[in-house]
Structure formats: structure tokens, C-alpha cells
PDB file of C-alpha atoms in Angstrom:
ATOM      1  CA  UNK A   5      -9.620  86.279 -21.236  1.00 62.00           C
ATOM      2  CA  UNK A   6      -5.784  86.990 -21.748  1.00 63.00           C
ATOM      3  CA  UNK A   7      -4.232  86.451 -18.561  1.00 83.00           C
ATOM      4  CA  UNK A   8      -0.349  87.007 -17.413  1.00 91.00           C
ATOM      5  CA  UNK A   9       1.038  85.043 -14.089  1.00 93.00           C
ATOM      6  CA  UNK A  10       3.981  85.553 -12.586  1.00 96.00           C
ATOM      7  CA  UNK A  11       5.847  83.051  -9.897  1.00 96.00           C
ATOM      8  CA  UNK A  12       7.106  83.239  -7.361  1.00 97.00           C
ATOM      9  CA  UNK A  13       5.355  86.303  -5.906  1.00 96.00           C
ATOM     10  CA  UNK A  14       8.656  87.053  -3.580  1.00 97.00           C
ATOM     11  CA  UNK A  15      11.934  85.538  -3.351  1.00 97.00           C
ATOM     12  CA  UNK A  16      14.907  86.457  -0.770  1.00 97.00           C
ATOM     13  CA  UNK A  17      17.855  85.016  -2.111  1.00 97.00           C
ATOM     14  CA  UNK A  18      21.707  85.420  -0.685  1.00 97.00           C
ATOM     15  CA  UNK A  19      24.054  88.045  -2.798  1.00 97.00           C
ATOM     16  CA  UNK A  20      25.620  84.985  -5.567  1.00 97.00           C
ATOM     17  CA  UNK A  21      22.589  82.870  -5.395  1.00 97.00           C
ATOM     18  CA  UNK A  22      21.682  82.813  -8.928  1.00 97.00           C
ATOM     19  CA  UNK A  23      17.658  81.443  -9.663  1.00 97.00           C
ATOM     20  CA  UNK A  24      14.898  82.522 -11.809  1.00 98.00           C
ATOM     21  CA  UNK A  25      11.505  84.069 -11.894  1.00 98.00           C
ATOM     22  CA  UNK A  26       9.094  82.839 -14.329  1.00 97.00           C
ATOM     23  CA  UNK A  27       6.043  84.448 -16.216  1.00 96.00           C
ATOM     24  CA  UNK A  28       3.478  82.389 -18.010  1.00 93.00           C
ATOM     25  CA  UNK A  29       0.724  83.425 -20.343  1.00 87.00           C
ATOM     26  CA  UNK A  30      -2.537  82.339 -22.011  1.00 84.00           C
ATOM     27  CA  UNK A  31      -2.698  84.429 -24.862  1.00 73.00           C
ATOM     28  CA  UNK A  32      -3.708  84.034 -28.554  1.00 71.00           C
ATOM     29  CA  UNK A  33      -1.490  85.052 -31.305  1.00 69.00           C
ATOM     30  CA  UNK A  34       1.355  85.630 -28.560  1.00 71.00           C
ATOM     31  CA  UNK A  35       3.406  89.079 -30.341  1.00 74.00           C
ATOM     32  CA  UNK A  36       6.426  89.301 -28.168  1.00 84.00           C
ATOM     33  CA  UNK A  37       6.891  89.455 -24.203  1.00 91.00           C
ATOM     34  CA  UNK A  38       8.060  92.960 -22.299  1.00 94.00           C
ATOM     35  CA  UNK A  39      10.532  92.444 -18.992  1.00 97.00           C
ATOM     36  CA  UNK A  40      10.131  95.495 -16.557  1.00 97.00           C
ATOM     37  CA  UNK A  41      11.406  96.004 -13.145  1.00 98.00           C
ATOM     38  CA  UNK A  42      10.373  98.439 -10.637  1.00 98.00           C
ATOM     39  CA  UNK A  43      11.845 100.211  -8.007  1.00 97.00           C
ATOM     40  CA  UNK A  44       9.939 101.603  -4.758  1.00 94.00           C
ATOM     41  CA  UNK A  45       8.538 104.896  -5.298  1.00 93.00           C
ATOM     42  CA  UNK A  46       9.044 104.799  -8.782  1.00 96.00           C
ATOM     43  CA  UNK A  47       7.201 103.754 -12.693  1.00 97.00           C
ATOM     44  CA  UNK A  48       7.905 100.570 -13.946  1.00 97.00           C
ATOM     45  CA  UNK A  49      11.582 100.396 -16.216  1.00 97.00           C
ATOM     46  CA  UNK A  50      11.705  98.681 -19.152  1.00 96.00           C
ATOM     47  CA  UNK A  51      14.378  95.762 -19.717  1.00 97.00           C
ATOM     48  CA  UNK A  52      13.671  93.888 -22.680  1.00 93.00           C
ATOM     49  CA  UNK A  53      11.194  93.157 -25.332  1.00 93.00           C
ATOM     50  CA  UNK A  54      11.445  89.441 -26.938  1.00 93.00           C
ATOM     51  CA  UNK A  55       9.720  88.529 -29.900  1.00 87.00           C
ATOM     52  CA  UNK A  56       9.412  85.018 -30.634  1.00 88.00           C
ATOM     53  CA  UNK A  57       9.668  81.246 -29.099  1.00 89.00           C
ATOM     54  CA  UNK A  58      13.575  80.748 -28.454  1.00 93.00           C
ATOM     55  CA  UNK A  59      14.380  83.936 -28.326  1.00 94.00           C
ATOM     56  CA  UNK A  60      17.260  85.274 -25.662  1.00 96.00           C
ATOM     57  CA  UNK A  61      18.325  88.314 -24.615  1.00 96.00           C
ATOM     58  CA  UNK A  62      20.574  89.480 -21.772  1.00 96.00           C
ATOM     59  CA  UNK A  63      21.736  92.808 -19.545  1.00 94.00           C
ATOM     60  CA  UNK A  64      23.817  92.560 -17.273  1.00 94.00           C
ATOM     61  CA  UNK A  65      23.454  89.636 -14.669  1.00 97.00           C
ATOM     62  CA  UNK A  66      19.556  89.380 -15.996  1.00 97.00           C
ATOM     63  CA  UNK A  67      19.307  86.835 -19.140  1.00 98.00           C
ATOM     64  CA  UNK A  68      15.396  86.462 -20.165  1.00 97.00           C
ATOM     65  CA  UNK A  69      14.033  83.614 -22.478  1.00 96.00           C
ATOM     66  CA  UNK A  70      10.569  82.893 -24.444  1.00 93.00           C
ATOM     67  CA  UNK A  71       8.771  79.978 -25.219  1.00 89.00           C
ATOM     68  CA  UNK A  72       5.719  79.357 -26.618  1.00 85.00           C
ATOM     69  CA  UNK A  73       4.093  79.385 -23.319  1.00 86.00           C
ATOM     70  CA  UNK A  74       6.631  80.588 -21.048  1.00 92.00           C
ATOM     71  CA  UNK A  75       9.021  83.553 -20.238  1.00 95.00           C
ATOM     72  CA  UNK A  76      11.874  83.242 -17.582  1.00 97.00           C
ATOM     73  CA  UNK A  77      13.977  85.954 -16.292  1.00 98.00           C
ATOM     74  CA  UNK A  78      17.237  84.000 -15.281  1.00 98.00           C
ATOM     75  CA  UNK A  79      19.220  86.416 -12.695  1.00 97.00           C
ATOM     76  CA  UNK A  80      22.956  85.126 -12.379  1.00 97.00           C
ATOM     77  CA  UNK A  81      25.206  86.051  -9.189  1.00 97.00           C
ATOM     78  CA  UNK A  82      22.556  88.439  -8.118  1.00 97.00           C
ATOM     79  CA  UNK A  83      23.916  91.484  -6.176  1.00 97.00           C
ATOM     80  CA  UNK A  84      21.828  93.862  -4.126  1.00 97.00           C
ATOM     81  CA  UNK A  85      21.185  96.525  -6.279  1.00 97.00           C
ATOM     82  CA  UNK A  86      19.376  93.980  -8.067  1.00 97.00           C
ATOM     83  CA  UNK A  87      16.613  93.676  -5.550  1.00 98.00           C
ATOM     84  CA  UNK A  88      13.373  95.433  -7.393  1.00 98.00           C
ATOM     85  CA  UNK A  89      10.151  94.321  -8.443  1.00 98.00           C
ATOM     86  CA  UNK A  90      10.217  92.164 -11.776  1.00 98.00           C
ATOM     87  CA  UNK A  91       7.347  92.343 -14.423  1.00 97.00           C
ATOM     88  CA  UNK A  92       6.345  91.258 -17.219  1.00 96.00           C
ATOM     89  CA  UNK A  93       3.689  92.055 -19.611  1.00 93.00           C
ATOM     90  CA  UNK A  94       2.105  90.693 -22.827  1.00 88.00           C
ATOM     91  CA  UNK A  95       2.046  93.489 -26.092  1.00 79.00           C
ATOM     92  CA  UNK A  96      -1.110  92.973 -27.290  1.00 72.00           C
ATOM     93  CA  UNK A  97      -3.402  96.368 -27.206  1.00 71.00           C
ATOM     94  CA  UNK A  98      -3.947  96.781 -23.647  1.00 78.00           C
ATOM     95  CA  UNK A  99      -0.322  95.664 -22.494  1.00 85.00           C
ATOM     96  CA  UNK A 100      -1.458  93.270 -19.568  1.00 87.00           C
ATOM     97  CA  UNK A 101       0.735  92.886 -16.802  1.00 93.00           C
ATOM     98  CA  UNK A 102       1.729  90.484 -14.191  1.00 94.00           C
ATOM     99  CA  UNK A 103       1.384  91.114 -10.624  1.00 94.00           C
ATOM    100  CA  UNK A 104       5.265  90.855 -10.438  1.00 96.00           C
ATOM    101  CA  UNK A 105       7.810  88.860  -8.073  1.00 97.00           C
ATOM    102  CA  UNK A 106       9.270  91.090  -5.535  1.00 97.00           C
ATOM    103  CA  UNK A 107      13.250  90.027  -5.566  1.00 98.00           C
ATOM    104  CA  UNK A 108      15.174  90.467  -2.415  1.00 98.00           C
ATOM    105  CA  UNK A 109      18.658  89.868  -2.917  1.00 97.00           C
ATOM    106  CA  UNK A 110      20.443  89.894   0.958  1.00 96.00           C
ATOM    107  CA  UNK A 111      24.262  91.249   1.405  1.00 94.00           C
TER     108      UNK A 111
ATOM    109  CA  UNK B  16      14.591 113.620 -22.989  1.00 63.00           C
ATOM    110  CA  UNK B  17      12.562 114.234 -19.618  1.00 80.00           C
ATOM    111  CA  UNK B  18      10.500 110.913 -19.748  1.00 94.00           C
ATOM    112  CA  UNK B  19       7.084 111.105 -18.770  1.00 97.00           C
ATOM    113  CA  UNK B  20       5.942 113.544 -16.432  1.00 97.00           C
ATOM    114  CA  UNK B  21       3.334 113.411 -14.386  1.00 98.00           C
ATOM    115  CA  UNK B  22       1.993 115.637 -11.059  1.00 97.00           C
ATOM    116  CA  UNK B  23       1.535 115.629  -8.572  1.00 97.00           C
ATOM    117  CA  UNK B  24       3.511 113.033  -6.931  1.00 97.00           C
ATOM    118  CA  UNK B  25       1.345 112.556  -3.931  1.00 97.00           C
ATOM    119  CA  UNK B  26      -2.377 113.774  -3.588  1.00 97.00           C
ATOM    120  CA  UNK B  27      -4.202 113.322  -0.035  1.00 98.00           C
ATOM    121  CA  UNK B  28      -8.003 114.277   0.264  1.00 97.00           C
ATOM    122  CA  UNK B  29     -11.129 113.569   1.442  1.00 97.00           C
ATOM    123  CA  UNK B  30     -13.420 111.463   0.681  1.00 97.00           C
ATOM    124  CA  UNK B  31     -16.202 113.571  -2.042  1.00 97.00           C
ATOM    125  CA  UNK B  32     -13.973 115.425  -3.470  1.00 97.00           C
ATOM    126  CA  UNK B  33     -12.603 115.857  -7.174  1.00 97.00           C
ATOM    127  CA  UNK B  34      -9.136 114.807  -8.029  1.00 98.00           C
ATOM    128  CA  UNK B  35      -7.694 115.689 -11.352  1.00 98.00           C
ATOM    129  CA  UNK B  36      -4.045 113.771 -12.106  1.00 98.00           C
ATOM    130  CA  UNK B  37      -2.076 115.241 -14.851  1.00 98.00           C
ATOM    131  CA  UNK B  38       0.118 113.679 -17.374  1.00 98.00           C
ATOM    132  CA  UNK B  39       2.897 114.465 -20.064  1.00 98.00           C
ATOM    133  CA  UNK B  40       3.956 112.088 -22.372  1.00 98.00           C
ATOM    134  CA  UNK B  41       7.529 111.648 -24.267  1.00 97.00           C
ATOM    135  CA  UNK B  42       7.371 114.067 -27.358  1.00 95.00           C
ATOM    136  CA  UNK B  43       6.785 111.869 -30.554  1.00 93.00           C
ATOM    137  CA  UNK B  44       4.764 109.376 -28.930  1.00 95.00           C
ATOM    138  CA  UNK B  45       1.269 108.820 -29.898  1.00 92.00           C
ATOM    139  CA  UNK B  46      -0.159 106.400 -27.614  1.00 94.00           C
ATOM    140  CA  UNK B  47      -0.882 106.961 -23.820  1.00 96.00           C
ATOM    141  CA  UNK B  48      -1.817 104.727 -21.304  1.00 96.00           C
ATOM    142  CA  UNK B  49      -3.198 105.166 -17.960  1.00 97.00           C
ATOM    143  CA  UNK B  50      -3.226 102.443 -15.020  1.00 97.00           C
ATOM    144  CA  UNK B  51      -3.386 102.196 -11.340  1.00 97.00           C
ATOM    145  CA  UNK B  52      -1.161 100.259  -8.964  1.00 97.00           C
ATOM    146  CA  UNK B  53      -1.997  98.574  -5.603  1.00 95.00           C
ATOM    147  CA  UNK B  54      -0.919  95.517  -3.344  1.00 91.00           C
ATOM    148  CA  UNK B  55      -3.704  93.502  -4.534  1.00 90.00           C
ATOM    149  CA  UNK B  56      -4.569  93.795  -8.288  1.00 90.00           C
ATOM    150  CA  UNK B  57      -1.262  94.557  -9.626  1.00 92.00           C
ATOM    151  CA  UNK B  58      -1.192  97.045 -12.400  1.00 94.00           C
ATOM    152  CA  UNK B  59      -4.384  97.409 -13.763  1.00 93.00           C
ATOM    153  CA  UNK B  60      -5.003  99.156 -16.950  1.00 94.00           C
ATOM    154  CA  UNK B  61      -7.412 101.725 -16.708  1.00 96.00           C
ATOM    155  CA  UNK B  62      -7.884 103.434 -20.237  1.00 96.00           C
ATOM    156  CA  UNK B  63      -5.673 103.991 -23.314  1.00 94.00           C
ATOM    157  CA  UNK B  64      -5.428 106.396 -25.978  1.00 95.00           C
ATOM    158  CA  UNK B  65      -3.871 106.353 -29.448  1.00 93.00           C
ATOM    159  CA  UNK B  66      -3.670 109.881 -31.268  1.00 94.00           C
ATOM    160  CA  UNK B  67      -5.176 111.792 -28.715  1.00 95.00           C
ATOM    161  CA  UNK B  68      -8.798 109.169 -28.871  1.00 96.00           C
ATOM    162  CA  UNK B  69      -9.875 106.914 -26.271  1.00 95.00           C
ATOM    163  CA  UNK B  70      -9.724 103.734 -27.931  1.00 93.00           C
ATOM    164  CA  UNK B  71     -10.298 101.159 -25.000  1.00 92.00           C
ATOM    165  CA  UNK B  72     -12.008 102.506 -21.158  1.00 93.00           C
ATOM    166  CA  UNK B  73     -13.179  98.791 -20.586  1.00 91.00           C
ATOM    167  CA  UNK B  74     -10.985  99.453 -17.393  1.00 91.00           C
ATOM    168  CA  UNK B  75     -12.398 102.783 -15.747  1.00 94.00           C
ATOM    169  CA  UNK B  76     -14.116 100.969 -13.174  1.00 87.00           C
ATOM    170  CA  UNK B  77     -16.984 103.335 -12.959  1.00 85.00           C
ATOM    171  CA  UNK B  78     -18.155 106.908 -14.366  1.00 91.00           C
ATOM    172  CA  UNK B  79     -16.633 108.586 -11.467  1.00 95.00           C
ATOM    173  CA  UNK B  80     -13.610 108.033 -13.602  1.00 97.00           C
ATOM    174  CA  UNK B  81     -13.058 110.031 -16.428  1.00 97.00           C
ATOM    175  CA  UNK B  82      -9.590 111.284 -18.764  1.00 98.00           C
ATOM    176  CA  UNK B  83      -9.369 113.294 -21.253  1.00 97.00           C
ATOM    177  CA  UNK B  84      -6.441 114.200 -23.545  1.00 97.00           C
ATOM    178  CA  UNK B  85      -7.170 117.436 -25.226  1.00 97.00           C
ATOM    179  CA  UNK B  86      -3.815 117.785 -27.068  1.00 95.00           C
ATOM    180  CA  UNK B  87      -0.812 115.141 -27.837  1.00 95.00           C
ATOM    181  CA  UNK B  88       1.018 116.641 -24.913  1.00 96.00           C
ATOM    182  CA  UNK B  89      -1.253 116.477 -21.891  1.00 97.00           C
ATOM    183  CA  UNK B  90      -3.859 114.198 -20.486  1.00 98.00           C
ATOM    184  CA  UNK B  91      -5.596 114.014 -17.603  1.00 98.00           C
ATOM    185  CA  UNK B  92      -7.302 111.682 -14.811  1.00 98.00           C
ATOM    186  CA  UNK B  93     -10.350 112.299 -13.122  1.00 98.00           C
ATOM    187  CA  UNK B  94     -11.716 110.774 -10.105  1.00 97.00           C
ATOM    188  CA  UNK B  95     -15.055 112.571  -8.840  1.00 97.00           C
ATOM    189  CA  UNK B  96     -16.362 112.191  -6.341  1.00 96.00           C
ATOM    190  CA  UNK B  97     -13.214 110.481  -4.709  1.00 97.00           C
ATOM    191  CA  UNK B  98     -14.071 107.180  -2.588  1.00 96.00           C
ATOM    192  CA  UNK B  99     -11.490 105.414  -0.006  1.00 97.00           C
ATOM    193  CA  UNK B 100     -11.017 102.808  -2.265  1.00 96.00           C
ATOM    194  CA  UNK B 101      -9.688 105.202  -5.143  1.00 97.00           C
ATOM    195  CA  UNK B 102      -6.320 104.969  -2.979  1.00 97.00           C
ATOM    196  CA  UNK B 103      -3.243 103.725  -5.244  1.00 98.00           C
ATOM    197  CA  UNK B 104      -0.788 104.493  -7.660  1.00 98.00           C
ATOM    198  CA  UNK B 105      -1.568 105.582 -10.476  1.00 98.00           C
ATOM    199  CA  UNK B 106       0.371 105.734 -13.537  1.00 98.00           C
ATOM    200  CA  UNK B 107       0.576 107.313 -17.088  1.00 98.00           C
ATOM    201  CA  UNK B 108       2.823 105.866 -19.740  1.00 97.00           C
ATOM    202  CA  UNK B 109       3.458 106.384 -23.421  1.00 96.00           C
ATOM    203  CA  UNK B 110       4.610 104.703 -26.227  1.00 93.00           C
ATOM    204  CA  UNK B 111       4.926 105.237 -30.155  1.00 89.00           C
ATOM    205  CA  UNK B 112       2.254 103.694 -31.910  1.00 77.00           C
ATOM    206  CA  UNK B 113       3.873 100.895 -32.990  1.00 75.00           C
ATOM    207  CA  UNK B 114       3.855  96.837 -32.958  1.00 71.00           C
ATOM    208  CA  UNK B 115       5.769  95.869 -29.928  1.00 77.00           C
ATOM    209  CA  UNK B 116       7.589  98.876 -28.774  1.00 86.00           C
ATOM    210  CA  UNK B 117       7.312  99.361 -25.012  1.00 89.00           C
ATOM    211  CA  UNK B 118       5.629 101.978 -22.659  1.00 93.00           C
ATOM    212  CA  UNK B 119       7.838 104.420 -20.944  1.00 96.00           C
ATOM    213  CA  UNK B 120       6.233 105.168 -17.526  1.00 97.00           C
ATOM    214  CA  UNK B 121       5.868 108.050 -15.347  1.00 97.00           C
ATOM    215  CA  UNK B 122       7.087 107.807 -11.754  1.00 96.00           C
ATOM    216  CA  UNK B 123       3.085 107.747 -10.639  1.00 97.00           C
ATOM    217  CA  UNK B 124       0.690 109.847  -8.692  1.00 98.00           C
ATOM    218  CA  UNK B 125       0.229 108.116  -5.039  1.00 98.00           C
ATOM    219  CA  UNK B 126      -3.385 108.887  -4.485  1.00 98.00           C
ATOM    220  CA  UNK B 127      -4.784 108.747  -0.634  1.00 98.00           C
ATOM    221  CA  UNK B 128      -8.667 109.483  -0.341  1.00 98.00           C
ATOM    222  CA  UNK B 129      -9.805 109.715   3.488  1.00 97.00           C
TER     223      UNK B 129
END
């Protein structure tokens, strides 16, 4: 069965203390990764799509990255608006989601 | 564009009863997704549609769930009779029907059954 992970599943890091969450996948045929992030109280909001192995794309301070097995959502000089819920999700049929990593970004 | 609309916000009731959660999707979108959100499992997808049929309910975890969606602008989720552990989120997103493009969620229904 397809299956999304994401790691950590929280991380409190210091406002400037850049890191990166990571989302792995066992999927066949892998079409593409989405990036979401979600706010409390509110549906998830979508970031980026990527499409194939090597792939980059960036907004802001987020920068995410695909490999054949692996997506990372690099977060550089994080500020505290940036504190959400991060998910990603695989965009086969059913769109199957990670459980997320709940960012924390301290003042 | 008003995104993806969906009511009510917040729904408290009792345990037995019927709960109906509504949903609009973004005009010109032809797919629509429903899921449901807690602590535990994440976001689980419950049932999608493409062009207005049910193409996958794998995830409806039992026939007290139903949804229907009568017209491309309005769908609906029923729960009935409601059980405690109905409680979550529960969100309806939509999409157009095509290779890789993303869902556009609602802001969610927070469902408490006592």
C-alpha cells in the first residue's frame, strides 16, 4: 500500500535557526510531490507541486527538493510567522497525505 | 474567487443523530474530495468524486457515512446515526481534473458528537 511519512513530527526551533523537514514515500510510478502547510483553524494551503527527481523550487524562506525517494522542505532563517503545520502529499488518485510536522519557530 | 466553501464551521450534537456537512467547490473544477482530520490519523481521505460520480469510497469507514453530489456545485456529507468517534475535522477540497494540479481546501467543518 502507498504510504507517505513525514519526520520529524514537531520541531521548535529559535527565529534564524534554519533546518529541514523531510517527507518520504513508497510509491510506484512516483508523479510529482505536493508541499502544503496548515494553519490552526484553517484547510490545508498549497505551496508547491514538484514533478520529478532533482527538481527545486522555492517561496520565500521555504526551498523544497525531490528525489527519487525523498522530498525535503528546507526552511532558511525561519521567522515566526512561519510556524504552521507542514504537509506533504503524493498525486496519485487519492492524494495521500502525511501526518505533517508541526513547526514552531520561537521569537 | 471565494475558494471552497463549506458550512457549517462547527457542528456539536448528540450522539444518534444525523449530521449533514455541506460543500462548494471552486467554479471550473471537476473533482471533489472529501477527508477528515484528527490528532491521530492525519488526514484521511474519505471519498472522491470526479464529474459529479463517486469514483473511490474505499475510505467511508462505514455505511453510516454517505455523500452525495447532486450538481457540480454542491456536495454533501452524511454521518447518520452520529457516534463519539465521528468527532474531527472534516474537509472538502477541489481540484480540476487534471494530472498533478493540487486540491484547494475548504477551511473544514469541526464536528463534535456527544
Amino acid at each position: 500500500e502507498d504510504q507517505v511519512t513525514q519526520s520529524p513530527e514537531a520541531l521548535r526551533l529559535q527565529e534564524g535557526e534554519s533546518s529541514s523537514l523531510n517527507c518520504s514515500y513508497t510509491v510506484s510510478g512516483l508523479r510529482g510531490l505536493f508541499w502544503y502547510r496548515q494553519d490552526p483553524g484553517k484547510g490545508p494551503e498549497f505551496l508547491f507541486t514538484l514533478y520529478s527527481a532533482g527538481e527545486e523550487k522555492e517561496k520565500e524562506r521555504l526551498k523544497a527538493t525531490l528525489t527519487k525517494k525523498e522530498s525535503f522542505l528546507h526552511i532558511t532563517a525561519p521567522k515566526p510567522e512561519d510556524s504552521a503545520t507542514y504537509l506533504c502529499a503524493v498525486p496519485e488518485d487519492k492524494i495521500i497525505f502525511g501526518k505533517g510536522t508541526r513547526l514552531h519557530i520561537l521569537p | 474567487d471565494a475558494g471552497v466553501i463549506q458550512s457549517p464551521r462547527h457542528e456539536v450534537t448528540e450522539m444518534g443523530q444525523e449530521v449533514t456537512l455541506r460543500c462548494k467547490p471552486i467554479s471550473g473544477h471537476n473533482s471533489l474530495f472529501w477527508y477528515r482530520q484528527t490528532m491521530m490519523r492525519g488526514l484521511e481521505l474519505l471519498i472522491y468524486f470526479n464529474n459529479n460520480v463517486p469514483i473511490d469510497d474505499s475510505g467511508m469507514p462505514e455505511d453510516r457515512f454517505s455523500a452525495k453530489m447532486p450538481n457540480a456545485s454542491f456536495s454533501t456529507l452524511k454521518i447518520q446515526p452520529s457516534e463519539p468517534r465521528d468527532s474531527a475535522v472534516y474537509f472538502c477540497a477541489s481540484r480540476q481534473d487534471r494530472l498533478r494540479s493540487p486540491l484547494h481546501f475548504g477551511n473544514g467543518t469541526r464536528l463534535t458528537v456527544t
